PDB file of N, CA and C in Angstrom:
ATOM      1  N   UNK A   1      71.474  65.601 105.014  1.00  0.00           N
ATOM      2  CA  UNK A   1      71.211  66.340 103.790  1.00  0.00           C
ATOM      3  C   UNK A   1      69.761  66.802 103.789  1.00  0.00           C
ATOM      4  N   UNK A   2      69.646  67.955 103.412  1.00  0.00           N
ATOM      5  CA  UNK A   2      68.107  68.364 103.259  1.00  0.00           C
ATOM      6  C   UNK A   2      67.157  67.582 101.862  1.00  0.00           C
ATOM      7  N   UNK A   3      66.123  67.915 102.246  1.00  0.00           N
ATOM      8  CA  UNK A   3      65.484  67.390 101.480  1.00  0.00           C
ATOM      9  C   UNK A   3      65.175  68.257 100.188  1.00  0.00           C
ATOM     10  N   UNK A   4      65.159  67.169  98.993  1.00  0.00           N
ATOM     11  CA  UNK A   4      65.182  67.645  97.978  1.00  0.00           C
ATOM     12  C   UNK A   4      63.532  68.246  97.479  1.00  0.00           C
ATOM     13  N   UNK A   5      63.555  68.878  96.331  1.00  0.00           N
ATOM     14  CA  UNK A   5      63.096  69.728  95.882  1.00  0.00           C
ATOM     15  C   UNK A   5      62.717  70.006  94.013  1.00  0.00           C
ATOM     16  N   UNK A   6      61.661  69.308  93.979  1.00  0.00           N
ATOM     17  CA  UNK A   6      61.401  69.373  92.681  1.00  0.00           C
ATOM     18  C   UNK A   6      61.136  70.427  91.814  1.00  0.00           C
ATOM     19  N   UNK A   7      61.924  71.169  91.117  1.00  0.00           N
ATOM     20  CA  UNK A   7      61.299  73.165  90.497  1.00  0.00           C
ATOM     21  C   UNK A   7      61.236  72.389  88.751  1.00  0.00           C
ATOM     22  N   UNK A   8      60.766  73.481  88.253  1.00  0.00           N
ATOM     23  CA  UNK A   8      60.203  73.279  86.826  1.00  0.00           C
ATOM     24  C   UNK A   8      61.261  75.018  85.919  1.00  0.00           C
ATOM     25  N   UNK A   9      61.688  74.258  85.197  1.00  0.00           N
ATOM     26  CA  UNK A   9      63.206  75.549  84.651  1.00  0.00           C
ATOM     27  C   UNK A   9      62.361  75.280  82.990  1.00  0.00           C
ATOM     28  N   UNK A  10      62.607  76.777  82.527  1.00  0.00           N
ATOM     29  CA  UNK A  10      62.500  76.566  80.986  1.00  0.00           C
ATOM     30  C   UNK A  10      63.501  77.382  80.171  1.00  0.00           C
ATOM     31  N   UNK A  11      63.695  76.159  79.335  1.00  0.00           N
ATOM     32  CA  UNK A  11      64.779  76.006  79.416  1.00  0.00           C
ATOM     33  C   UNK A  11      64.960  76.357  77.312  1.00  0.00           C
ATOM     34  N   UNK A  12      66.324  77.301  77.135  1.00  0.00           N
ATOM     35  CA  UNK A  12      66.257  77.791  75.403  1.00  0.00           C
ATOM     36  C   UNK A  12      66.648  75.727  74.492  1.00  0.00           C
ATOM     37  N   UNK A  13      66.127  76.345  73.482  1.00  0.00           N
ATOM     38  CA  UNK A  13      66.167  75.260  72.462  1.00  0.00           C
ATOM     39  C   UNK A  13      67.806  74.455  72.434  1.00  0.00           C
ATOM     40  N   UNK A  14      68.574  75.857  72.595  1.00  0.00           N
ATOM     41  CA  UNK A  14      69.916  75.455  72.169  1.00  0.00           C
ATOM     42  C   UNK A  14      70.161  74.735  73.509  1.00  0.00           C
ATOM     43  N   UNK A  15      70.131  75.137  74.505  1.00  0.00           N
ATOM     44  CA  UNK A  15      70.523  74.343  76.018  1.00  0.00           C
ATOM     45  C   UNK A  15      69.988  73.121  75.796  1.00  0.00           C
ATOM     46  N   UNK A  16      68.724  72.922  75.273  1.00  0.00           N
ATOM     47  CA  UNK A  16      67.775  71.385  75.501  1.00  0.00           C
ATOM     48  C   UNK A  16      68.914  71.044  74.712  1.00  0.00           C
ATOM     49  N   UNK A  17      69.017  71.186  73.693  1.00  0.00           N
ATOM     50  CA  UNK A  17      69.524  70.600  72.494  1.00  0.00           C
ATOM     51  C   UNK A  17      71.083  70.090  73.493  1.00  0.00           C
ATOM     52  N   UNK A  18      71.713  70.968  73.429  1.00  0.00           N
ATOM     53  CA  UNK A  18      72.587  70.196  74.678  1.00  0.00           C
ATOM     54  C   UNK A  18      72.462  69.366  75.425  1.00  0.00           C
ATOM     55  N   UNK A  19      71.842  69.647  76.027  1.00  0.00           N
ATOM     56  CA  UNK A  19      71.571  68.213  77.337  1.00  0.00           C
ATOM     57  C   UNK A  19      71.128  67.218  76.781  1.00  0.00           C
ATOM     58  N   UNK A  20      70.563  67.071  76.127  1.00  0.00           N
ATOM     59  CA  UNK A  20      69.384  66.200  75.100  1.00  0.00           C
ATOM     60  C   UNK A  20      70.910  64.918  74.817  1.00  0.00           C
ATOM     61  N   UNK A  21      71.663  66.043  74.098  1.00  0.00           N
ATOM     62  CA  UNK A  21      72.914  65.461  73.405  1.00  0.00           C
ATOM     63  C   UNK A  21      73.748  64.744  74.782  1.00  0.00           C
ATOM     64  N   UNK A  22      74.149  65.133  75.992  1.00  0.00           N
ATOM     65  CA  UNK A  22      74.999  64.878  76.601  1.00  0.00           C
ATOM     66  C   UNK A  22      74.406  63.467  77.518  1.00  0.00           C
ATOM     67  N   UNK A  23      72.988  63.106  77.510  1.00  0.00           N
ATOM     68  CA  UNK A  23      72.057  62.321  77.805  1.00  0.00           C
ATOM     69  C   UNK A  23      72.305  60.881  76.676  1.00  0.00           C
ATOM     70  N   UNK A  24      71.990  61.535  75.493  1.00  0.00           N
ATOM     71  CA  UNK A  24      71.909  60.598  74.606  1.00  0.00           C
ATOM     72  C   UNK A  24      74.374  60.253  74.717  1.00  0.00           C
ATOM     73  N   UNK A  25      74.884  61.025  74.767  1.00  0.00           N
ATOM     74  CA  UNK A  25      75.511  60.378  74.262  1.00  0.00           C
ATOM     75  C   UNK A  25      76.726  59.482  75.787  1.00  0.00           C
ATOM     76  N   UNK A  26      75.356  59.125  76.525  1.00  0.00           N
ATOM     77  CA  UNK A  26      75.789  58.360  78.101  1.00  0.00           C
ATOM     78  C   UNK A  26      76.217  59.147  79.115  1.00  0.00           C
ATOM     79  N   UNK A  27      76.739  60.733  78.590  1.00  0.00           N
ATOM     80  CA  UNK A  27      77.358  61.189  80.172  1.00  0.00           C
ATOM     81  C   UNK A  27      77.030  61.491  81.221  1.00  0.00           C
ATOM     82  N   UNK A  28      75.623  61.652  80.725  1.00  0.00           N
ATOM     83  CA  UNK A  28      74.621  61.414  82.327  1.00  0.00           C
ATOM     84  C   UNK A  28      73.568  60.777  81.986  1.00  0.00           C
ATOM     85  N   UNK A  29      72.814  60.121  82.643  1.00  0.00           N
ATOM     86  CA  UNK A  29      71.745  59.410  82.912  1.00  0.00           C
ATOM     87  C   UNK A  29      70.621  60.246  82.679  1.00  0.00           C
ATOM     88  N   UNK A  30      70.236  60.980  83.243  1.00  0.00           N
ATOM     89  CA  UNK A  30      69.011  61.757  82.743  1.00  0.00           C
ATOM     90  C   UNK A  30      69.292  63.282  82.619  1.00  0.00           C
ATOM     91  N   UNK A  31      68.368  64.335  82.076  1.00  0.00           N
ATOM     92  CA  UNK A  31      68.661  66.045  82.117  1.00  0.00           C
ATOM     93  C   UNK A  31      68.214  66.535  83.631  1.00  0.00           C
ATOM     94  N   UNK A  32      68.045  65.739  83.954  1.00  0.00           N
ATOM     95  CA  UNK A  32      68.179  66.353  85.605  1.00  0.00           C
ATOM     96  C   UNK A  32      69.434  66.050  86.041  1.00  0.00           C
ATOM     97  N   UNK A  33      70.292  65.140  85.674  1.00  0.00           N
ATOM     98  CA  UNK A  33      71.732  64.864  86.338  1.00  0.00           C
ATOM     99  C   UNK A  33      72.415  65.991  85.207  1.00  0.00           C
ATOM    100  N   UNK A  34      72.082  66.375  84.079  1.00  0.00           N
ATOM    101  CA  UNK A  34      72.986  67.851  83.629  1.00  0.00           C
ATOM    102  C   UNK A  34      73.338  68.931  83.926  1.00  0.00           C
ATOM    103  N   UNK A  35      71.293  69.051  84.686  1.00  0.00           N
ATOM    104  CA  UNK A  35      71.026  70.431  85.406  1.00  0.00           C
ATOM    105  C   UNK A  35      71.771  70.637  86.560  1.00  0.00           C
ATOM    106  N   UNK A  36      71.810  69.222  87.499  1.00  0.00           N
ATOM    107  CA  UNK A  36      72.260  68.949  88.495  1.00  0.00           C
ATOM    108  C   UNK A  36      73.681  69.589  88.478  1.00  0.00           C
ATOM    109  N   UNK A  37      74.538  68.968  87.864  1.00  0.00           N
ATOM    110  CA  UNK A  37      75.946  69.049  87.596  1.00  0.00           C
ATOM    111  C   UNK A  37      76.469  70.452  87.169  1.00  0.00           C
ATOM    112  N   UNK A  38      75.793  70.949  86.467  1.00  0.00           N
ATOM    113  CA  UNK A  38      75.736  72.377  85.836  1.00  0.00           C
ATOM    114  C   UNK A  38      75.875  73.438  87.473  1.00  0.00           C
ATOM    115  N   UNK A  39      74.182  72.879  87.518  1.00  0.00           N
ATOM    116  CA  UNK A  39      74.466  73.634  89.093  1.00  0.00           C
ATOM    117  C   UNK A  39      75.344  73.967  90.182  1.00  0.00           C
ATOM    118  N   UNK A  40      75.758  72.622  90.205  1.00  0.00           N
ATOM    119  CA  UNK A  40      77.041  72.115  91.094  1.00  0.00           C
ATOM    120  C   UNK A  40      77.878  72.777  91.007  1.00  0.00           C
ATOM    121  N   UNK A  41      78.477  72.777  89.544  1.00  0.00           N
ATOM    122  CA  UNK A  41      79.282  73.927  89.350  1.00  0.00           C
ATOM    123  C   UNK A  41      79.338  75.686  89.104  1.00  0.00           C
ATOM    124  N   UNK A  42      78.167  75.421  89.051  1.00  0.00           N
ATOM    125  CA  UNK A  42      77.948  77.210  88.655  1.00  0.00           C
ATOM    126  C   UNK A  42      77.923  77.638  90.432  1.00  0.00           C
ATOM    127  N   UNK A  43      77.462  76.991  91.703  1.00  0.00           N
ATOM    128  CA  UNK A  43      77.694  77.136  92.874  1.00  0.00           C
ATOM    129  C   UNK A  43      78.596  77.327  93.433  1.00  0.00           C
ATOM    130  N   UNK A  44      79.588  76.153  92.943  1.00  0.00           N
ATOM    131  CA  UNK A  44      80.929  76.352  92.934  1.00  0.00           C
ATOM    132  C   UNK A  44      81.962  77.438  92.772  1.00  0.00           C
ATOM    133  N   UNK A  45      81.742  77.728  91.484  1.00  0.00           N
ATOM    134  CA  UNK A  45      82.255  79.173  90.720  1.00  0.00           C
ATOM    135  C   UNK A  45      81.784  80.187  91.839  1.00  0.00           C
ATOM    136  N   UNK A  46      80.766  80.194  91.858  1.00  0.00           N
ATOM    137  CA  UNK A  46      80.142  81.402  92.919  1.00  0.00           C
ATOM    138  C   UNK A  46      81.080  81.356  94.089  1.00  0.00           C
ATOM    139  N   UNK A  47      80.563  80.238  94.722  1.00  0.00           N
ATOM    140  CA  UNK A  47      81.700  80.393  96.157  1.00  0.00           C
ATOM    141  C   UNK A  47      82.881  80.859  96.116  1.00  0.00           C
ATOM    142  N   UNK A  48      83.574  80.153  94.658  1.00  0.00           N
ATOM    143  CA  UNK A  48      85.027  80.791  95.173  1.00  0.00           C
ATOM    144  C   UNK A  48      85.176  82.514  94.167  1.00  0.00           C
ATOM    145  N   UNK A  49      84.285  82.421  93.699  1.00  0.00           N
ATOM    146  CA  UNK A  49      84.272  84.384  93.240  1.00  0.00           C
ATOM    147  C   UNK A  49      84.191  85.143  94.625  1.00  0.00           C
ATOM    148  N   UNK A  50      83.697  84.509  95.140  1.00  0.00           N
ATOM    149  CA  UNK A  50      83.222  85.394  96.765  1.00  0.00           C
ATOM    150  C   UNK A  50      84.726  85.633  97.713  1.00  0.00           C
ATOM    151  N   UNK A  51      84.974  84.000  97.802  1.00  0.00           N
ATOM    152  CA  UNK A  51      86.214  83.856  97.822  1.00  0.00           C
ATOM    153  C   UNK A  51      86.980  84.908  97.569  1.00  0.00           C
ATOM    154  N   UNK A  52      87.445  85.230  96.433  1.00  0.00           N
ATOM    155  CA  UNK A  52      88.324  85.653  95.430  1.00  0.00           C
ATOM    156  C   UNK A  52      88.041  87.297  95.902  1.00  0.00           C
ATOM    157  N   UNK A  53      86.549  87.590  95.618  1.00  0.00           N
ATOM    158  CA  UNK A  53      86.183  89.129  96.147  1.00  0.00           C
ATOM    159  C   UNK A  53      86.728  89.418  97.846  1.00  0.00           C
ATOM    160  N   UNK A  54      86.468  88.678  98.348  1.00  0.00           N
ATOM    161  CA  UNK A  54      86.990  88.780  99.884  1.00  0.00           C
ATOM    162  C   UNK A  54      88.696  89.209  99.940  1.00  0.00           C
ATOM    163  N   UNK A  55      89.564  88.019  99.172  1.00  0.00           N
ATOM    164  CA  UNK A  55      90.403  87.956  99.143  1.00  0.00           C
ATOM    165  C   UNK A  55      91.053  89.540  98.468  1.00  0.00           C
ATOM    166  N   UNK A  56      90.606  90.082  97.551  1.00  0.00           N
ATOM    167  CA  UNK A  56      90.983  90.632  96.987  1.00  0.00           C
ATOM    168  C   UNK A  56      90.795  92.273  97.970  1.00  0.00           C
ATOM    169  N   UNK A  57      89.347  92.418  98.998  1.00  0.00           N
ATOM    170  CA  UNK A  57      89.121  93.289  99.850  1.00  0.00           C
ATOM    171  C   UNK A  57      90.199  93.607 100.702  1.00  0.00           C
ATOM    172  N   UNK A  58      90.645  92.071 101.154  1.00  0.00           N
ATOM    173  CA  UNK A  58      91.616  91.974 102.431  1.00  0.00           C
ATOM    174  C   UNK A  58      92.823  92.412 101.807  1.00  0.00           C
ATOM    175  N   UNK A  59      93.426  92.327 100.888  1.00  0.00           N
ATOM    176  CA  UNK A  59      94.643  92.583  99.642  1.00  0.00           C
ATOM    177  C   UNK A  59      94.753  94.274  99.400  1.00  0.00           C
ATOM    178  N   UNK A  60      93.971  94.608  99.546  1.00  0.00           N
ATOM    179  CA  UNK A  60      93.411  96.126  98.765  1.00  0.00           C
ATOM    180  C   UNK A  60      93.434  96.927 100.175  1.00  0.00           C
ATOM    181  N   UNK A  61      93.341  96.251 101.109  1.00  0.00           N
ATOM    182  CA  UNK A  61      93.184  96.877 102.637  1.00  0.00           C
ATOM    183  C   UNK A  61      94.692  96.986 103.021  1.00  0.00           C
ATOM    184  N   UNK A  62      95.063  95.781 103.071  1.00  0.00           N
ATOM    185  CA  UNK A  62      96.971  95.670 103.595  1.00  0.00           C
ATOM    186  C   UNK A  62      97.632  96.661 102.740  1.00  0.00           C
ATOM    187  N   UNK A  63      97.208  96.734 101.482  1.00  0.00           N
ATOM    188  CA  UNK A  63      98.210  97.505 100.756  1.00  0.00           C
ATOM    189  C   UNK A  63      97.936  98.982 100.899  1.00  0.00           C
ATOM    190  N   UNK A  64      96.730  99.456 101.512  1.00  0.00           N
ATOM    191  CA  UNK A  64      96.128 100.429 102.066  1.00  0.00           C
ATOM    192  C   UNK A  64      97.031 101.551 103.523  1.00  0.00           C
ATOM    193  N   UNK A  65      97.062  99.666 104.347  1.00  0.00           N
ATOM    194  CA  UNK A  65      97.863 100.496 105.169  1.00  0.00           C
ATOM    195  C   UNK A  65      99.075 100.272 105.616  1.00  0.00           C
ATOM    196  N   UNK A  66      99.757  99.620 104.156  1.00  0.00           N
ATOM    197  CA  UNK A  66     100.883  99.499 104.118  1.00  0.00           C
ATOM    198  C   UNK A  66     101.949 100.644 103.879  1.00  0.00           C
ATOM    199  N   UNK A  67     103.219 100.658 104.083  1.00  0.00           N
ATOM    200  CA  UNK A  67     103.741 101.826 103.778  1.00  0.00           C
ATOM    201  C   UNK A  67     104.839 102.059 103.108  1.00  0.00           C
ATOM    202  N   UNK A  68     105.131 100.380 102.361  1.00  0.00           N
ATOM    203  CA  UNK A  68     105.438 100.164 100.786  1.00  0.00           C
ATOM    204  C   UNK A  68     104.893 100.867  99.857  1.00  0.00           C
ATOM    205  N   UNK A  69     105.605 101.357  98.613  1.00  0.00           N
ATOM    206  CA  UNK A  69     104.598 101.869  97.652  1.00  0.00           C
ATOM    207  C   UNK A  69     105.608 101.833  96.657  1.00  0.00           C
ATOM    208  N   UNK A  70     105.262 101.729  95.365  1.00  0.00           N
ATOM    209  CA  UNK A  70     106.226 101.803  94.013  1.00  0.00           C
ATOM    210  C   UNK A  70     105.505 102.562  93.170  1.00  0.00           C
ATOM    211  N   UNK A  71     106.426 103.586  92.359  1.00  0.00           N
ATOM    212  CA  UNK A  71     106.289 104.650  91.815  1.00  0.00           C
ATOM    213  C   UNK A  71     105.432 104.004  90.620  1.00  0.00           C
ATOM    214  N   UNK A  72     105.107 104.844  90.014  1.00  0.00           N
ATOM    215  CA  UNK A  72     104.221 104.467  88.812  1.00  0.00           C
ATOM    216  C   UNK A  72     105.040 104.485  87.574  1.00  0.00           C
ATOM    217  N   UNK A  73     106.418 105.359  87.365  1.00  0.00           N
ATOM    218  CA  UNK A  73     106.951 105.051  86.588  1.00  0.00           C
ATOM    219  C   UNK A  73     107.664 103.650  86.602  1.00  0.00           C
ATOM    220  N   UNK A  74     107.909 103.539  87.845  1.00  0.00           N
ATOM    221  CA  UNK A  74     108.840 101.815  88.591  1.00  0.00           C
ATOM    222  C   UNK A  74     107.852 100.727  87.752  1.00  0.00           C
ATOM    223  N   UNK A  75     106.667 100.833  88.089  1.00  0.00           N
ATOM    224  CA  UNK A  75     105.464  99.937  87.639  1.00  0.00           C
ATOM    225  C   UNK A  75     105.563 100.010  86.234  1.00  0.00           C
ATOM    226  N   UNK A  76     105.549 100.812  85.548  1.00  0.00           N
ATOM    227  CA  UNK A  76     105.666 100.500  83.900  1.00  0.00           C
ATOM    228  C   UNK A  76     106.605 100.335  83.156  1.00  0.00           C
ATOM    229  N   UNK A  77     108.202 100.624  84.370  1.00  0.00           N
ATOM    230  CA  UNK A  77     109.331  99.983  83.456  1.00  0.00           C
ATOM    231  C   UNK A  77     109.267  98.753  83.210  1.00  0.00           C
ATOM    232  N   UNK A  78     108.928  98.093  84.381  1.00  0.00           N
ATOM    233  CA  UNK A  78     109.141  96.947  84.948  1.00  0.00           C
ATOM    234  C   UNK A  78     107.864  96.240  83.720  1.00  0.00           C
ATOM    235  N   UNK A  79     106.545  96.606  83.589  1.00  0.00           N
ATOM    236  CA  UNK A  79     105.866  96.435  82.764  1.00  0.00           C
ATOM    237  C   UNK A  79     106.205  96.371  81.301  1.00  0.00           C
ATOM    238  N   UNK A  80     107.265  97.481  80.800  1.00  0.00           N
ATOM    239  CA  UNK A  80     107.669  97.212  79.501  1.00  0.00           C
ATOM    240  C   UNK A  80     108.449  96.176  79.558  1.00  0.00           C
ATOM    241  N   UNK A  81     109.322  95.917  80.318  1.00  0.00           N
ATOM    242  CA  UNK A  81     110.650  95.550  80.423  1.00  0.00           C
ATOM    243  C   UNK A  81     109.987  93.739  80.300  1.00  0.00           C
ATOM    244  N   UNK A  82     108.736  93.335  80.865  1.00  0.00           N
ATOM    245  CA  UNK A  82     107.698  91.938  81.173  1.00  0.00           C
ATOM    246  C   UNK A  82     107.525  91.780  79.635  1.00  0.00           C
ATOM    247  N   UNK A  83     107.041  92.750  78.609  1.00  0.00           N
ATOM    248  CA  UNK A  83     106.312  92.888  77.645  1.00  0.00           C
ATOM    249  C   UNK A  83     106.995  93.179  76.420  1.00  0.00           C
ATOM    250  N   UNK A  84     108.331  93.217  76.272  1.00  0.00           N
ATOM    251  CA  UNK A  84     109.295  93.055  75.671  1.00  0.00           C
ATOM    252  C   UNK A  84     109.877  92.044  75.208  1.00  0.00           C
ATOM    253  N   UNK A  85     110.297  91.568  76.303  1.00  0.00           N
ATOM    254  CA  UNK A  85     110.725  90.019  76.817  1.00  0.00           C
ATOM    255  C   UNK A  85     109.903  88.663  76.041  1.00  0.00           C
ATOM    256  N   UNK A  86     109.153  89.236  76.326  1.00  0.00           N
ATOM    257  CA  UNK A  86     107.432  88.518  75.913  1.00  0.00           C
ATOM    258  C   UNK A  86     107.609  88.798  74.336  1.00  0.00           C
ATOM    259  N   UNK A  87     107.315  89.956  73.728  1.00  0.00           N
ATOM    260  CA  UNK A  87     107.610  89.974  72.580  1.00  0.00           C
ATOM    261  C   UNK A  87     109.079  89.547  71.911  1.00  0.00           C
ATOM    262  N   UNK A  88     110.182  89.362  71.884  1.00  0.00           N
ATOM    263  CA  UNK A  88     111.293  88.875  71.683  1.00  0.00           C
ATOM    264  C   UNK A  88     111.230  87.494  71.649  1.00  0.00           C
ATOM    265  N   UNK A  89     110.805  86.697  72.807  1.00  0.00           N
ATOM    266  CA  UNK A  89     110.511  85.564  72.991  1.00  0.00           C
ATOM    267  C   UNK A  89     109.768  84.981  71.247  1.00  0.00           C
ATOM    268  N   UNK A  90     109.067  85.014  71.262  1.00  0.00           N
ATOM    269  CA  UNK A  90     107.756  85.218  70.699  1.00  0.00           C
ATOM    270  C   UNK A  90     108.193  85.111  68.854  1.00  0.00           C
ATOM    271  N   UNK A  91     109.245  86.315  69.158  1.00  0.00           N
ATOM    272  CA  UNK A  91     109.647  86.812  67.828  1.00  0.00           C
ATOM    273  C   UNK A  91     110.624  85.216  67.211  1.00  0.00           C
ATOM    274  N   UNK A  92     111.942  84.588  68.681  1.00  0.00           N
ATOM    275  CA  UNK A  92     112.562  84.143  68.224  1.00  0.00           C
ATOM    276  C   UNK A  92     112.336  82.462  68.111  1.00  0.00           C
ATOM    277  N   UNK A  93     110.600  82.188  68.391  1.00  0.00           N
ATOM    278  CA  UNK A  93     110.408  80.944  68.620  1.00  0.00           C
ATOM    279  C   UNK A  93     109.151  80.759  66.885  1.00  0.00           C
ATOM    280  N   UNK A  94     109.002  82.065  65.911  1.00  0.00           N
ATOM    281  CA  UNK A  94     109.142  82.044  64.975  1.00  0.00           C
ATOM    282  C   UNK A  94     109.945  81.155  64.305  1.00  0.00           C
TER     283      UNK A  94
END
């Protein structure tokens, strides 16, 4: 593991006020294990957005040079026909 790295963040009232709270009420040990964790996940998120953007390149490419295709009216029957259903549902669980 690399070595760690001490930075200085400033940070809005309402965030302190958060962490402050999530400290005091035991779920982490100190506001560096909030920041920490926060991080962790906001890294996280990132990776798999990238993920997700990649995925979605490679998706957008196949269907590119694919030589399937559905009409646009096909696409919005099928769309009402989803959204109907959905509404009815909906109506009879009233």
């Amino acid at each position: 593991m690399a070595a760690s790295e001490t930075i200085s963040v400033a940070l809005s009232p309402e965030i302190l006020t958060v962490v402050h709270e999530a400290v005091e009420a035991g779920e982490y040990a100190s506001s560096g294990d909030v920041v920490r964790d926060a991080l962790q996940e906001w890294t996280e998120a990132r990776r798999l957005r990238q993920v997700e953007h990649g995925d979605l390149r490679r998706l957008w490419q196949q269907s590119i040079e694919s030589d399937v295709s559905v009409s646009a009216d096909e696409v919005l029957d099928r769309l009402e026909r989803k959204y109907q259903l959905m509404a009815d549902q909906a109506a009879e669980a009233k």
